[in-house]
Each structure stands twice: as C-alpha cells, then as structure tokens.
PDB file of C-alpha atoms in Angstrom:
ATOM      1  CA  UNK A   1       9.986 -31.093  33.170  1.00 41.00           C
ATOM      2  CA  UNK A   2      10.490 -27.658  31.660  1.00 49.00           C
ATOM      3  CA  UNK A   3       8.037 -25.647  29.225  1.00 55.00           C
ATOM      4  CA  UNK A   4      10.919 -25.532  26.830  1.00 62.00           C
ATOM      5  CA  UNK A   5      10.856 -29.721  26.653  1.00 78.00           C
ATOM      6  CA  UNK A   6       7.110 -30.644  27.393  1.00 91.00           C
ATOM      7  CA  UNK A   7       5.592 -32.452  24.546  1.00 93.00           C
ATOM      8  CA  UNK A   8       2.513 -33.873  23.484  1.00 94.00           C
ATOM      9  CA  UNK A   9       1.889 -37.493  24.063  1.00 94.00           C
ATOM     10  CA  UNK A  10      -0.455 -38.164  21.796  1.00 94.00           C
ATOM     11  CA  UNK A  11      -0.090 -40.155  18.324  1.00 94.00           C
ATOM     12  CA  UNK A  12      -2.927 -39.504  17.148  1.00 95.00           C
ATOM     13  CA  UNK A  13      -4.208 -35.541  16.613  1.00 94.00           C
ATOM     14  CA  UNK A  14      -7.872 -36.570  17.904  1.00 95.00           C
ATOM     15  CA  UNK A  15      -6.028 -37.812  20.900  1.00 95.00           C
ATOM     16  CA  UNK A  16      -4.879 -34.567  22.050  1.00 95.00           C
ATOM     17  CA  UNK A  17      -5.984 -32.698  25.148  1.00 95.00           C
ATOM     18  CA  UNK A  18      -6.786 -29.003  25.717  1.00 95.00           C
ATOM     19  CA  UNK A  19      -3.303 -28.488  27.794  1.00 95.00           C
ATOM     20  CA  UNK A  20      -0.931 -30.432  24.711  1.00 94.00           C
ATOM     21  CA  UNK A  21      -2.748 -27.837  22.070  1.00 92.00           C
ATOM     22  CA  UNK A  22      -1.993 -25.079  24.647  1.00 93.00           C
ATOM     23  CA  UNK A  23       1.283 -26.147  24.305  1.00 94.00           C
ATOM     24  CA  UNK A  24       1.677 -26.156  20.315  1.00 93.00           C
ATOM     25  CA  UNK A  25       0.079 -23.331  19.998  1.00 93.00           C
ATOM     26  CA  UNK A  26       2.236 -21.454  22.150  1.00 93.00           C
ATOM     27  CA  UNK A  27       5.195 -22.876  20.609  1.00 94.00           C
ATOM     28  CA  UNK A  28       3.676 -22.136  17.033  1.00 93.00           C
ATOM     29  CA  UNK A  29       3.100 -18.488  17.887  1.00 91.00           C
ATOM     30  CA  UNK A  30       6.452 -17.798  19.132  1.00 92.00           C
ATOM     31  CA  UNK A  31       7.817 -19.753  15.675  1.00 93.00           C
ATOM     32  CA  UNK A  32       5.159 -17.554  13.425  1.00 92.00           C
ATOM     33  CA  UNK A  33       6.460 -14.244  15.204  1.00 93.00           C
ATOM     34  CA  UNK A  34       9.735 -15.001  13.147  1.00 95.00           C
ATOM     35  CA  UNK A  35       7.683 -15.312  10.153  1.00 95.00           C
ATOM     36  CA  UNK A  36       9.398 -12.209   8.709  1.00 97.00           C
ATOM     37  CA  UNK A  37      13.115 -13.329   8.977  1.00 96.00           C
ATOM     38  CA  UNK A  38      12.507 -16.671   7.073  1.00 96.00           C
ATOM     39  CA  UNK A  39      11.130 -14.432   4.137  1.00 97.00           C
ATOM     40  CA  UNK A  40      14.353 -12.132   4.449  1.00 97.00           C
ATOM     41  CA  UNK A  41      15.982 -15.147   4.037  1.00 95.00           C
ATOM     42  CA  UNK A  42      14.058 -16.875   0.925  1.00 95.00           C
ATOM     43  CA  UNK A  43      15.183 -13.579  -0.535  1.00 96.00           C
ATOM     44  CA  UNK A  44      18.044 -13.778   0.292  1.00 95.00           C
ATOM     45  CA  UNK A  45      18.673 -17.409  -0.671  1.00 93.00           C
ATOM     46  CA  UNK A  46      17.193 -16.425  -4.345  1.00 92.00           C
ATOM     47  CA  UNK A  47      21.866 -14.932  -4.421  1.00 88.00           C
ATOM     48  CA  UNK A  48      22.930 -18.541  -4.428  1.00 80.00           C
ATOM     49  CA  UNK A  49      19.774 -20.026  -6.672  1.00 67.00           C
ATOM     50  CA  UNK A  50      21.517 -23.211  -8.655  1.00 63.00           C
ATOM     51  CA  UNK A  51      21.551 -23.094 -11.492  1.00 67.00           C
ATOM     52  CA  UNK A  52      22.255 -19.727 -12.749  1.00 74.00           C
ATOM     53  CA  UNK A  53      19.727 -19.029 -14.724  1.00 79.00           C
ATOM     54  CA  UNK A  54      21.657 -16.787 -16.914  1.00 88.00           C
ATOM     55  CA  UNK A  55      20.405 -12.944 -16.398  1.00 91.00           C
ATOM     56  CA  UNK A  56      22.563 -10.190 -16.241  1.00 94.00           C
ATOM     57  CA  UNK A  57      22.041  -9.941 -12.739  1.00 94.00           C
ATOM     58  CA  UNK A  58      21.265 -12.746 -10.121  1.00 93.00           C
ATOM     59  CA  UNK A  59      17.358 -13.533  -8.862  1.00 94.00           C
ATOM     60  CA  UNK A  60      17.942 -11.673  -5.886  1.00 96.00           C
ATOM     61  CA  UNK A  61      19.668  -8.445  -7.522  1.00 96.00           C
ATOM     62  CA  UNK A  62      16.174  -8.830  -9.812  1.00 96.00           C
ATOM     63  CA  UNK A  63      13.922  -8.679  -6.723  1.00 98.00           C
ATOM     64  CA  UNK A  64      16.180  -5.947  -5.478  1.00 98.00           C
ATOM     65  CA  UNK A  65      15.524  -3.869  -8.335  1.00 98.00           C
ATOM     66  CA  UNK A  66      11.609  -5.072  -8.169  1.00 98.00           C
ATOM     67  CA  UNK A  67      11.017  -3.721  -4.980  1.00 98.00           C
ATOM     68  CA  UNK A  68      12.918  -0.361  -5.516  1.00 98.00           C
ATOM     69  CA  UNK A  69      11.157   0.502  -8.597  1.00 98.00           C
ATOM     70  CA  UNK A  70       7.702   0.128  -6.147  1.00 98.00           C
ATOM     71  CA  UNK A  71       8.997   1.774  -3.406  1.00 98.00           C
ATOM     72  CA  UNK A  72      10.146   4.830  -5.615  1.00 98.00           C
ATOM     73  CA  UNK A  73       7.080   5.114  -7.609  1.00 98.00           C
ATOM     74  CA  UNK A  74       5.743   5.535  -4.398  1.00 98.00           C
ATOM     75  CA  UNK A  75       3.832   2.325  -3.693  1.00 98.00           C
ATOM     76  CA  UNK A  76       1.985   0.422  -0.553  1.00 98.00           C
ATOM     77  CA  UNK A  77       4.385  -0.796   1.538  1.00 98.00           C
ATOM     78  CA  UNK A  78       2.454  -4.381   0.642  1.00 98.00           C
ATOM     79  CA  UNK A  79       3.360  -3.798  -2.863  1.00 98.00           C
ATOM     80  CA  UNK A  80       6.708  -3.194  -2.379  1.00 98.00           C
ATOM     81  CA  UNK A  81       6.983  -6.283  -0.440  1.00 98.00           C
ATOM     82  CA  UNK A  82       5.158  -8.455  -2.924  1.00 98.00           C
ATOM     83  CA  UNK A  83       7.678  -7.209  -5.592  1.00 98.00           C
ATOM     84  CA  UNK A  84      10.565  -7.754  -3.239  1.00 98.00           C
ATOM     85  CA  UNK A  85       8.981 -11.669  -3.067  1.00 98.00           C
ATOM     86  CA  UNK A  86       7.743 -12.882  -6.527  1.00 98.00           C
ATOM     87  CA  UNK A  87       9.886 -14.876  -6.843  1.00 96.00           C
ATOM     88  CA  UNK A  88      10.781 -16.523  -3.912  1.00 96.00           C
ATOM     89  CA  UNK A  89       9.631 -19.703  -5.125  1.00 93.00           C
ATOM     90  CA  UNK A  90      11.911 -20.019  -8.316  1.00 90.00           C
ATOM     91  CA  UNK A  91      14.210 -22.816  -6.272  1.00 87.00           C
ATOM     92  CA  UNK A  92      11.869 -25.272  -4.924  1.00 90.00           C
ATOM     93  CA  UNK A  93       8.615 -24.717  -7.209  1.00 92.00           C
ATOM     94  CA  UNK A  94      10.186 -23.284 -10.676  1.00 91.00           C
ATOM     95  CA  UNK A  95       6.679 -24.226 -12.323  1.00 92.00           C
ATOM     96  CA  UNK A  96       4.371 -22.632  -9.566  1.00 95.00           C
ATOM     97  CA  UNK A  97       6.917 -20.036  -8.321  1.00 96.00           C
ATOM     98  CA  UNK A  98       3.797 -16.947  -9.047  1.00 97.00           C
ATOM     99  CA  UNK A  99       1.758 -19.799  -6.685  1.00 97.00           C
ATOM    100  CA  UNK A 100       4.369 -20.298  -4.080  1.00 97.00           C
ATOM    101  CA  UNK A 101       4.912 -16.378  -3.446  1.00 98.00           C
ATOM    102  CA  UNK A 102       1.288 -15.651  -3.172  1.00 97.00           C
ATOM    103  CA  UNK A 103       0.446 -18.493  -1.040  1.00 96.00           C
ATOM    104  CA  UNK A 104       3.216 -16.668   1.259  1.00 97.00           C
ATOM    105  CA  UNK A 105       1.546 -13.254   0.839  1.00 97.00           C
ATOM    106  CA  UNK A 106      -2.128 -14.154   1.204  1.00 97.00           C
ATOM    107  CA  UNK A 107      -3.098 -14.026   5.042  1.00 96.00           C
ATOM    108  CA  UNK A 108      -1.423 -11.063   4.757  1.00 97.00           C
ATOM    109  CA  UNK A 109      -1.677  -8.489   1.714  1.00 97.00           C
ATOM    110  CA  UNK A 110      -5.089  -7.889   0.158  1.00 97.00           C
ATOM    111  CA  UNK A 111      -6.228 -10.783  -2.970  1.00 96.00           C
ATOM    112  CA  UNK A 112      -5.327  -8.217  -5.500  1.00 97.00           C
ATOM    113  CA  UNK A 113      -1.524  -8.492  -5.176  1.00 98.00           C
ATOM    114  CA  UNK A 114      -1.433 -12.119  -4.463  1.00 97.00           C
ATOM    115  CA  UNK A 115      -3.572 -12.711  -7.800  1.00 98.00           C
ATOM    116  CA  UNK A 116      -0.823 -10.627  -9.290  1.00 98.00           C
ATOM    117  CA  UNK A 117       2.603 -12.368  -7.934  1.00 98.00           C
ATOM    118  CA  UNK A 118       0.703 -15.846  -8.767  1.00 98.00           C
ATOM    119  CA  UNK A 119       0.295 -14.747 -12.310  1.00 98.00           C
ATOM    120  CA  UNK A 120       2.556 -12.714 -13.105  1.00 98.00           C
ATOM    121  CA  UNK A 121       4.887 -15.968 -14.914  1.00 98.00           C
ATOM    122  CA  UNK A 122       1.852 -16.115 -17.373  1.00 98.00           C
ATOM    123  CA  UNK A 123       1.656 -12.760 -18.091  1.00 98.00           C
ATOM    124  CA  UNK A 124       5.803 -12.786 -18.422  1.00 98.00           C
ATOM    125  CA  UNK A 125       5.342 -14.939 -21.544  1.00 97.00           C
ATOM    126  CA  UNK A 126       3.953 -11.825 -23.391  1.00 98.00           C
ATOM    127  CA  UNK A 127       8.155 -10.171 -23.295  1.00 97.00           C
ATOM    128  CA  UNK A 128       9.876 -13.435 -24.141  1.00 97.00           C
ATOM    129  CA  UNK A 129       6.922 -16.203 -25.301  1.00 96.00           C
ATOM    130  CA  UNK A 130       8.021 -15.387 -28.977  1.00 97.00           C
ATOM    131  CA  UNK A 131      12.092 -16.897 -28.123  1.00 97.00           C
ATOM    132  CA  UNK A 132      11.290 -19.441 -26.091  1.00 96.00           C
ATOM    133  CA  UNK A 133       8.398 -21.769 -28.034  1.00 97.00           C
ATOM    134  CA  UNK A 134       5.870 -20.442 -25.577  1.00 97.00           C
ATOM    135  CA  UNK A 135       2.341 -18.634 -25.928  1.00 98.00           C
ATOM    136  CA  UNK A 136       3.290 -14.711 -25.726  1.00 97.00           C
ATOM    137  CA  UNK A 137      -0.572 -14.427 -25.786  1.00 98.00           C
ATOM    138  CA  UNK A 138      -1.116 -17.126 -22.927  1.00 98.00           C
ATOM    139  CA  UNK A 139      -2.322 -13.809 -20.325  1.00 98.00           C
ATOM    140  CA  UNK A 140      -5.034 -12.925 -22.921  1.00 98.00           C
ATOM    141  CA  UNK A 141      -6.888 -16.161 -21.035  1.00 98.00           C
ATOM    142  CA  UNK A 142      -7.568 -14.133 -18.835  1.00 98.00           C
ATOM    143  CA  UNK A 143      -8.214 -10.368 -20.098  1.00 98.00           C
ATOM    144  CA  UNK A 144     -12.035  -9.316 -19.159  1.00 98.00           C
ATOM    145  CA  UNK A 145     -10.109 -10.436 -15.404  1.00 98.00           C
ATOM    146  CA  UNK A 146     -10.271  -7.403 -13.002  1.00 98.00           C
ATOM    147  CA  UNK A 147      -7.241  -7.514 -12.039  1.00 98.00           C
ATOM    148  CA  UNK A 148      -5.753  -8.074 -15.171  1.00 98.00           C
ATOM    149  CA  UNK A 149      -4.685  -4.455 -16.419  1.00 98.00           C
ATOM    150  CA  UNK A 150      -2.978  -4.857 -12.445  1.00 98.00           C
ATOM    151  CA  UNK A 151      -1.137  -7.702 -13.734  1.00 98.00           C
ATOM    152  CA  UNK A 152       0.018  -5.893 -17.122  1.00 98.00           C
ATOM    153  CA  UNK A 153       1.223  -2.465 -15.085  1.00 98.00           C
ATOM    154  CA  UNK A 154       3.137  -5.019 -12.792  1.00 98.00           C
ATOM    155  CA  UNK A 155       5.016  -6.676 -14.935  1.00 98.00           C
ATOM    156  CA  UNK A 156       5.735  -3.767 -17.202  1.00 98.00           C
ATOM    157  CA  UNK A 157       6.941  -2.182 -14.070  1.00 98.00           C
ATOM    158  CA  UNK A 158       8.796  -4.217 -11.674  1.00 98.00           C
ATOM    159  CA  UNK A 159       9.684  -7.516 -13.701  1.00 98.00           C
ATOM    160  CA  UNK A 160      10.596  -7.588 -16.851  1.00 97.00           C
ATOM    161  CA  UNK A 161      12.492  -4.025 -16.740  1.00 98.00           C
ATOM    162  CA  UNK A 162      14.699  -5.629 -13.624  1.00 98.00           C
ATOM    163  CA  UNK A 163      17.433  -7.337 -15.039  1.00 97.00           C
ATOM    164  CA  UNK A 164      19.630  -4.063 -15.451  1.00 97.00           C
ATOM    165  CA  UNK A 165      23.085  -4.521 -13.772  1.00 96.00           C
ATOM    166  CA  UNK A 166      23.353  -0.977 -14.110  1.00 97.00           C
ATOM    167  CA  UNK A 167      20.178   0.035 -11.890  1.00 98.00           C
ATOM    168  CA  UNK A 168      20.833   1.584  -8.425  1.00 98.00           C
ATOM    169  CA  UNK A 169      18.551  -0.881  -6.095  1.00 98.00           C
ATOM    170  CA  UNK A 170      17.952  -1.042  -2.743  1.00 98.00           C
ATOM    171  CA  UNK A 171      20.205  -2.976  -0.442  1.00 98.00           C
ATOM    172  CA  UNK A 172      17.822  -6.276   0.788  1.00 98.00           C
ATOM    173  CA  UNK A 173      18.296  -5.001   4.530  1.00 98.00           C
ATOM    174  CA  UNK A 174      16.879  -1.321   3.957  1.00 98.00           C
ATOM    175  CA  UNK A 175      13.462  -3.966   2.672  1.00 98.00           C
ATOM    176  CA  UNK A 176      13.646  -5.259   6.464  1.00 98.00           C
ATOM    177  CA  UNK A 177      11.371  -2.982   8.150  1.00 98.00           C
ATOM    178  CA  UNK A 178       8.819  -3.478   5.579  1.00 98.00           C
ATOM    179  CA  UNK A 179       8.686  -7.436   5.020  1.00 98.00           C
ATOM    180  CA  UNK A 180       8.223  -7.074   9.350  1.00 98.00           C
ATOM    181  CA  UNK A 181       5.543  -4.804   8.855  1.00 98.00           C
ATOM    182  CA  UNK A 182       3.425  -7.020   6.746  1.00 98.00           C
ATOM    183  CA  UNK A 183       4.537 -10.318   7.922  1.00 97.00           C
ATOM    184  CA  UNK A 184       3.949  -8.845  11.751  1.00 96.00           C
ATOM    185  CA  UNK A 185       0.470  -8.764  10.948  1.00 95.00           C
ATOM    186  CA  UNK A 186      -2.268 -10.911  12.538  1.00 92.00           C
ATOM    187  CA  UNK A 187      -3.215 -13.201   9.495  1.00 93.00           C
ATOM    188  CA  UNK A 188      -6.472 -12.588   7.368  1.00 88.00           C
ATOM    189  CA  UNK A 189      -6.442 -16.666   7.044  1.00 66.00           C
ATOM    190  CA  UNK A 190      -5.681 -19.614   9.303  1.00 57.00           C
ATOM    191  CA  UNK A 191      -5.576 -23.321   8.173  1.00 55.00           C
ATOM    192  CA  UNK A 192      -8.948 -23.906   9.405  1.00 54.00           C
ATOM    193  CA  UNK A 193      -7.051 -26.280  12.618  1.00 46.00           C
ATOM    194  CA  UNK A 194      -5.797 -23.026  14.335  1.00 41.00           C
ATOM    195  CA  UNK A 195      -8.969 -20.908  14.180  1.00 41.00           C
TER     196      UNK A 195
END
C-alpha cells in the first residue's frame, strides 16, 4: 500500500496506534501548510456572498479597503491581515462573524487583535444601531476593557469607513504574502489532542 493510500484502521480513536497517528499527523501538517491559501479563498468568496447585502461595495471590496487603509497607515502585518479577514465569517456565521474570524486568527496573532476582531460587530452598532433598532451604545458594556479604545479605533479607521466605491484599494493578490507570513507561523495554540 502506498503512503498516499495508507489509512488508519481504527474505528475508535482510543484504539489507534502511534504509527497511525504519525500518518495522520503528517497528512494534517501537509494540509495545514496550505492554510494561507484557504484563508485567501475565504476572503475571495466574500465577492460571491449571497444575497448581495446592498452596500455601495461588495464584501470583498470592503475587506480590501480595510486592509489597504491599515497597510497605508503603517500597521503591522498582523493588523493588516486581521483587517483583511475581519468579515470572513459573514457567510457561515452571520450572527457571530467576529468570533468566527477571531478563531481563525487566534493561533497566529496577538490576543488583542483577536479581541478587536471578535468584538467589532458590537462596536460597529455605534454607527448605525439607531437606524436599525439596535443598541447604538452596546459597546459601552466593554468600556474599561484594556482593548476598548483599540477596538473603537479599528472600527473608526478600518471598518465603518470602508464602503467607498471611489477608494483605490489594493487587490487581494497584494495581500497574499502577508497572509502567507501570518498563517505559515507555528501556531501558538493547538488543539490539545495534537500537543
């Protein structure tokens, strides 16, 4: 049997052997080495998100504006990538998209950026909640948190203002090297089963 077709034979994890788990781990490591490509695909998929949300620009253009503005402001590569992917959960997690994106980032970037991305939906209500019947002051529940002001700044500079069809944002391909840099790092956190 070739190594490409070799498979574990256990039907319960507790019955697996060291050799089987070595095989599985090697295949997962190979797959994980292309994580950056799947992250770029997730950003690219924002272009086709249905239904069209009705903004002046697509979800993809919004994300590219966010990352472009962050890069042009001299933000770190971690920050730029966080800005780029902050809305990738819109399709699968429309009611928790910030947490979704933060979970993707968490093993690779500082916790402050994960907190910002996770909480940005609540902080964004400040700009439009009064028009939708939502609590425009919902972010006040977090006032006093060490990263409150950083999240306000993210929303102000890299989110609520990124719906401008006239802004000259950079293409997704421009951010490929940054995404690869971040998602090719040794993760700071791994699921306990793989420690």
